[in-house]
Each structure stands twice: as structure tokens, then as C-alpha cells.
XYZ file of C-alpha atoms in Angstrom:
337
model
C -11.971 -30.325 -41.085
C -10.624 -33.499 -39.461
C -9.689 -33.287 -35.814
C -6.098 -33.421 -34.638
C -5.276 -36.147 -32.187
C -3.258 -35.513 -29.058
C -0.659 -37.970 -30.323
C -0.218 -35.858 -33.443
C 0.072 -32.628 -31.451
C 2.788 -34.059 -29.244
C 4.700 -35.759 -32.044
C 8.477 -35.181 -32.102
C 8.310 -33.382 -35.441
C 5.883 -30.768 -34.153
C 7.807 -30.281 -30.922
C 10.930 -29.729 -32.980
C 9.198 -26.982 -34.958
C 7.750 -25.412 -31.820
C 11.233 -25.077 -30.380
C 12.060 -22.686 -33.239
C 9.395 -20.196 -32.138
C 10.518 -17.121 -30.174
C 10.200 -17.416 -26.384
C 9.373 -21.117 -26.737
C 11.717 -21.998 -23.890
C 10.337 -19.468 -21.416
C 8.727 -20.693 -18.235
C 6.883 -19.312 -15.222
C 10.112 -18.265 -13.537
C 11.063 -16.165 -16.582
C 7.636 -14.512 -16.477
C 8.104 -13.641 -12.810
C 11.538 -12.174 -13.521
C 10.294 -9.897 -16.321
C 6.998 -8.758 -14.785
C 8.078 -8.592 -11.164
C 4.910 -10.447 -10.171
C 6.113 -13.452 -8.228
C 3.335 -13.507 -5.648
C 2.031 -17.018 -6.213
C 0.134 -17.045 -2.925
C -2.030 -14.086 -3.924
C -2.896 -14.320 -7.593
C -5.528 -11.557 -7.683
C -3.292 -8.779 -8.971
C -6.262 -6.442 -9.471
C -6.822 -6.150 -5.735
C -3.128 -5.882 -4.949
C -2.803 -2.788 -7.158
C -5.388 -0.858 -5.140
C -4.519 1.798 -2.619
C -7.231 0.682 -0.210
C -7.210 3.854 1.878
C -7.319 6.166 -1.148
C -10.187 4.236 -2.728
C -12.162 4.256 0.530
C -11.691 8.017 0.923
C -12.722 8.742 -2.672
C -15.808 6.578 -2.238
C -16.812 8.504 0.886
C -16.234 11.861 -0.809
C -18.284 10.799 -3.861
C -21.213 9.911 -1.613
C -21.141 13.434 -0.194
C -21.529 14.813 -3.725
C -24.588 12.749 -4.622
C -26.954 14.898 -6.683
C -24.375 17.650 -7.212
C -22.465 18.557 -10.335
C -19.130 16.777 -10.117
C -17.357 17.683 -13.373
C -15.523 20.998 -13.204
C -12.959 22.328 -15.681
C -10.061 23.200 -13.394
C -8.574 25.511 -16.024
C -11.076 28.196 -15.021
C -9.091 28.661 -11.804
C -5.848 29.534 -13.574
C -7.068 33.040 -14.415
C -7.766 33.854 -10.770
C -5.289 35.486 -8.378
C -3.092 32.953 -6.598
C -4.413 33.884 -3.148
C -7.972 33.204 -4.294
C -6.975 29.878 -5.878
C -5.366 28.764 -2.635
C -8.410 29.896 -0.654
C -10.731 27.803 -2.858
C -8.458 24.763 -2.893
C -8.173 25.004 0.883
C -11.725 23.627 1.158
C -10.780 20.404 -0.612
C -9.721 17.073 0.813
C -5.940 16.411 0.842
C -6.482 13.593 -1.662
C -8.057 16.141 -4.032
C -4.966 18.347 -3.826
C -2.829 15.287 -4.538
C -4.934 14.532 -7.629
C -4.852 18.162 -8.778
C -1.061 17.939 -8.751
C -1.354 15.118 -11.305
C -3.650 16.946 -13.750
C -1.485 19.531 -15.526
C 1.865 21.242 -15.225
C 0.247 24.600 -14.465
C -1.895 23.292 -11.608
C 0.977 21.177 -10.355
C 3.144 24.284 -10.104
C 0.382 26.013 -8.137
C -0.123 23.348 -5.463
C 3.563 22.404 -5.194
C 4.939 25.934 -4.994
C 6.808 26.816 -1.833
C 4.213 29.443 -0.886
C 1.481 26.761 -1.100
C 2.649 25.031 2.078
C -0.209 26.673 3.983
C -2.688 25.134 1.510
C -1.655 21.596 2.416
C -1.635 22.439 6.102
C -5.172 23.849 5.859
C -6.504 20.826 3.975
C -5.054 18.354 6.454
C -6.312 20.395 9.429
C -9.860 20.403 8.009
C -9.767 16.617 7.739
C -8.399 15.432 11.093
C -9.418 11.843 10.295
C -6.458 11.736 7.880
C -3.052 11.347 9.577
C -1.228 14.664 9.665
C 2.140 15.176 8.052
C 4.971 13.936 10.304
C 7.829 16.255 11.287
C 10.667 16.435 8.808
C 8.575 15.555 5.745
C 6.872 17.806 3.211
C 3.094 17.619 2.928
C 3.139 16.747 -0.815
C 5.511 13.868 -0.120
C 3.284 12.662 2.725
C 0.190 12.877 0.510
C 1.966 10.814 -2.143
C 2.769 8.139 0.427
C -0.828 8.077 1.673
C -2.712 8.289 -1.611
C -0.254 7.269 -4.321
C 0.244 3.898 -6.044
C 1.034 0.923 -3.808
C 4.254 0.046 -5.635
C 7.346 -1.263 -3.862
C 10.043 1.414 -3.645
C 12.749 -1.182 -4.267
C 11.580 -3.719 -6.860
C 8.545 -1.992 -8.402
C 6.115 -4.793 -7.582
C 2.478 -3.911 -6.993
C 0.754 -4.661 -3.710
C 3.203 -2.887 -1.390
C 1.085 -0.987 1.133
C 2.703 1.902 2.945
C 4.631 1.006 6.080
C 3.955 3.962 8.363
C 6.923 3.283 10.599
C 9.487 3.015 7.820
C 7.570 5.528 5.655
C 8.195 3.419 2.598
C 6.330 1.018 0.336
C 7.790 -2.474 0.687
C 6.471 -5.717 -0.785
C 6.670 -8.959 1.169
C 9.855 -10.023 -0.620
C 11.702 -6.775 0.055
C 10.542 -6.704 3.679
C 12.353 -10.004 4.127
C 15.336 -8.920 2.071
C 16.086 -5.499 3.549
C 14.832 -5.915 7.125
C 16.460 -7.753 9.993
C 15.223 -8.836 13.421
C 16.953 -8.038 16.671
C 17.088 -11.757 17.453
C 16.997 -13.542 14.063
C 15.945 -17.176 13.943
C 18.460 -18.410 11.385
C 21.121 -15.715 11.123
C 23.739 -14.008 13.241
C 22.477 -10.866 14.984
C 23.998 -7.629 13.685
C 24.269 -6.153 17.186
C 23.828 -7.258 20.757
C 20.154 -7.226 21.835
C 20.782 -4.403 24.335
C 22.758 -2.216 21.901
C 21.503 1.371 21.891
C 21.263 1.401 18.091
C 18.064 -0.689 18.225
C 16.297 2.122 20.098
C 17.315 4.783 17.622
C 15.934 3.407 14.361
C 12.283 2.779 13.437
C 11.030 -0.795 13.693
C 8.120 -2.371 11.861
C 5.942 -5.268 12.946
C 4.814 -6.073 9.411
C 5.874 -9.285 7.690
C 3.758 -9.010 4.516
C 3.470 -6.050 2.195
C -0.053 -6.510 0.836
C -2.103 -6.458 4.048
C -2.627 -4.496 7.256
C -3.257 -6.989 10.029
C -3.625 -5.257 13.378
C -1.692 -2.997 15.680
C 0.640 -4.338 18.340
C 1.635 -2.874 21.698
C 4.964 -1.086 21.646
C 6.626 -3.711 23.862
C 6.143 -6.280 21.091
C 8.919 -4.574 19.120
C 11.523 -6.220 21.312
C 10.309 -9.660 20.233
C 8.945 -9.195 16.724
C 10.268 -5.858 15.451
C 12.129 -5.685 12.144
C 14.634 -2.996 11.222
C 15.956 -1.736 7.904
C 19.586 -2.761 7.494
C 20.518 0.575 5.929
C 18.938 2.486 8.845
C 21.062 0.501 11.267
C 24.238 1.204 9.270
C 23.537 4.941 9.051
C 22.693 5.161 12.749
C 25.802 3.202 13.716
C 27.977 5.696 11.836
C 26.176 8.639 13.441
C 26.613 7.174 16.922
C 30.269 6.544 16.201
C 30.788 10.207 15.319
C 28.992 11.412 18.452
C 30.916 9.017 20.682
C 34.203 10.126 19.119
C 33.325 13.724 19.968
C 32.662 12.671 23.570
C 35.985 10.817 23.705
C 37.753 13.973 22.497
C 35.991 15.984 25.226
C 34.447 18.343 22.702
C 32.329 21.040 24.286
C 28.640 20.106 24.432
C 29.205 16.645 22.959
C 27.491 14.790 25.816
C 24.459 17.067 25.707
C 24.299 16.661 21.931
C 24.409 12.881 22.298
C 21.574 12.843 24.848
C 19.434 15.218 22.774
C 20.010 13.085 19.686
C 18.977 9.824 21.368
C 15.820 11.413 22.767
C 14.731 13.128 19.548
C 14.854 9.995 17.405
C 12.201 8.062 19.326
C 9.299 6.996 17.082
C 5.966 8.560 18.056
C 3.977 9.386 14.927
C 3.405 5.947 13.386
C 0.949 4.474 15.922
C -1.949 6.770 14.987
C -1.302 6.209 11.279
C -1.325 2.436 11.721
C -4.649 2.521 13.557
C -6.138 4.692 10.794
C -4.955 2.329 8.037
C -6.018 -0.831 9.864
C -9.492 0.597 10.513
C -9.981 1.504 6.838
C -8.533 -1.777 5.584
C -10.768 -3.937 7.745
C -13.796 -1.746 7.040
C -13.285 -2.377 3.313
C -12.845 -6.094 3.954
C -16.066 -6.242 5.989
C -17.985 -4.435 3.249
C -16.569 -6.851 0.678
C -17.624 -9.851 2.767
C -21.144 -8.411 3.082
C -21.349 -8.004 -0.699
C -20.282 -11.606 -1.261
C -22.788 -12.877 1.309
C -25.573 -10.846 -0.317
C -24.596 -12.138 -3.751
C -24.650 -15.731 -2.509
C -28.145 -15.233 -1.081
C -29.358 -13.870 -4.424
C -27.848 -16.804 -6.317
C -29.539 -19.234 -3.942
C -32.900 -17.496 -4.350
C -32.504 -17.518 -8.143
C -31.711 -21.243 -8.212
C -34.656 -22.076 -5.943
C -36.897 -20.004 -8.200
C -35.712 -22.093 -11.146
C -36.832 -25.260 -9.364
C -33.606 -26.522 -7.801
C -33.807 -28.330 -4.476
C -32.496 -26.245 -1.533
C -30.637 -29.288 -0.154
C -28.783 -29.683 -3.449
C -27.878 -26.004 -3.461
C -26.551 -26.086 0.102
C -24.280 -29.010 -0.774
C -22.506 -26.989 -3.482
C -19.922 -24.268 -2.900
C -21.469 -21.531 -5.017
C -18.531 -19.176 -4.502
C -15.739 -21.617 -5.337
C -15.223 -20.794 -9.007
C -16.235 -17.148 -8.901
C -13.706 -14.319 -8.698
C -14.871 -11.476 -6.459
C -11.587 -9.596 -6.370
C -12.305 -7.601 -9.494
C -14.409 -4.451 -9.899
C -17.726 -3.999 -8.115
C -19.638 -4.800 -11.310
C -18.530 -8.448 -10.994
C -21.075 -8.776 -8.180
C -24.059 -8.002 -10.405
C -26.488 -10.868 -10.965
C -27.994 -10.690 -14.466
C -30.599 -12.752 -16.309
C -27.835 -14.445 -18.251
C -26.805 -16.172 -15.005
C -29.942 -18.280 -15.333
């Protein structure tokens, strides 16, 4: 069959016919709009869909079960008395209870029932390395935040790690869209820097949604903290109501105001941040070690095939290889030769 020249492919007649095809006028921007994936700086979507902490925990738990039977039909528990079911499940990791809630409607009803609150409390207490449930939040909801999909709560984009201060999943775009700084660089401040409202809403030091960098001292919030606009609006209205009660000399209004301002201080997030950062960087270090080991094996293979070590060292062996996929992508097979 004769080849087709580039001139023929790009001829006006063919371009005219191509324009009749469906979606022929779509571009990259249209793709971003439909899929929600507009992260051009980080193209490895596979990695960005991982819940790093959940994967690290499951990996650790699997190692503990090496040599043991792992497959169990959970339906056998449904015939047992509820108290016995809860006693057995109480020996599991909180992430296991979260996964059980996803298996079937019957098991979901068991672990999410109101009288199963003690089950979650027991599981978290037996695994103190996992951040405990904060006040004012149910344990199942907290487990979902810790172990569930890393999907932005606002736009649905993947790669939105949990913000422990805001207790929400936010991608980088939505962090910039819905958060505001106390002293913005290019916008008018919503309130005066010394306004009490800044002290009464949670502030985050994160600027990207796909990565945990490091923890910051609390005094850095004054310079770099970011606040949810809706939190500020809600708190402003609440303060207005309390101050109106004080102005009307309502009984106990001043005491209520002082108790309210003291009780809303953020205390729980610091431990959670340290836990997440430690896991995140531990996974990164392990990944770097795997890449380094793989590079050493490639070098040894090439030298064994007769290549000069100086030639090998002058080439970036990792440049065109994608290591952000599954672990199996780091296997070196005979076909690589």
C-alpha cells in the first residue's frame, strides 16, 4: 500500500472532512473542563489518586499477616450475636472497620449503628498511632476523612489530601479559590489584622492540595495562615449575635462570649499533621530507595552486556521512565536487555 505524504494528510480537502467529525474542535482546555483534571504541573494522575496514609497503613498490616490466611468470608459473622460481632471487630484496625462498612449493606448497618460507637472508640484506642477522633465529629466520619478517597470536596478533582485543620479535602485550585490570607498580597483584606474573628476560625498553612510538606510553628499562622471565606462569614455572624446580646445587657451574655472565644481555639490538628507528614515522607523515602536500587540494577545489567561504564554514567537512565505507577513498574526483566 503506498504511503501517504504529510502534504496529503494536511491538504485542505482532508481538513475540511475532519472538521465534520464529532468533537473535532475540542482542545486541551475542553478536556480539563470535562474531566476536572487541570493539574498540568503534576501529570502523574495515578499517584495523585492515592490516599498515601491509607496505603501505608494497609501495607504495614499486610506484613503482619505474612504466612497467615487472609481471606475470610465476613458473612459468617452475621449469624453471631451483635455483642460478639462487636467484640471480634474491636480487635481490628480502624481502617478495617472503614472497609467493612463498604462491603455490604448488612455489615454497614452493623458498624454504623448508633450502639456501635464503642466499637470505633475501641479500635482507635488500640491503635494510638492513628489520630483519634476530634471532638464534635463522629468516628465513622473521621475514618472516612483519614482513609477515604483523596477527592476534592468542592470540584471532585483527585489529588486533594485531607487538610487536618479545615477537616476537608481541598485541591490546590480550591485552596486558592475558597481560602483567604489575613494580609493578602493582591487583594483587599476582609478584616483588620487584629480583628478577633481571625482567632476564632481554623487556619491552614497549606498552599497545595496534593502534598504534605512539613509542619510549621503556630506563630507562623499570623504570616502565612489561610482561612476559609465561609468560616469567616459564619463566625462574623455568630460574633454579631453575641455582641448584640451584650449590648442588650442580657444575663450571662458576657460569660457566654468569653466561653465561646476560648472553646473555639484549634488544638487537635497539630498531632494529625505530624502523623500525616511522617507517613508521607516515609513513603517518599521508600520510593526514592526503590528508584535508586532500580538504577543500580540497570547499570549492572548494561555493564554485563558490555557497555562502557563512562558511557552509562553520561546518560540519564531515569529520564524517560515513569516510576509513579504501581510497584510492578520497578521490576527489571530479561526483556529489558
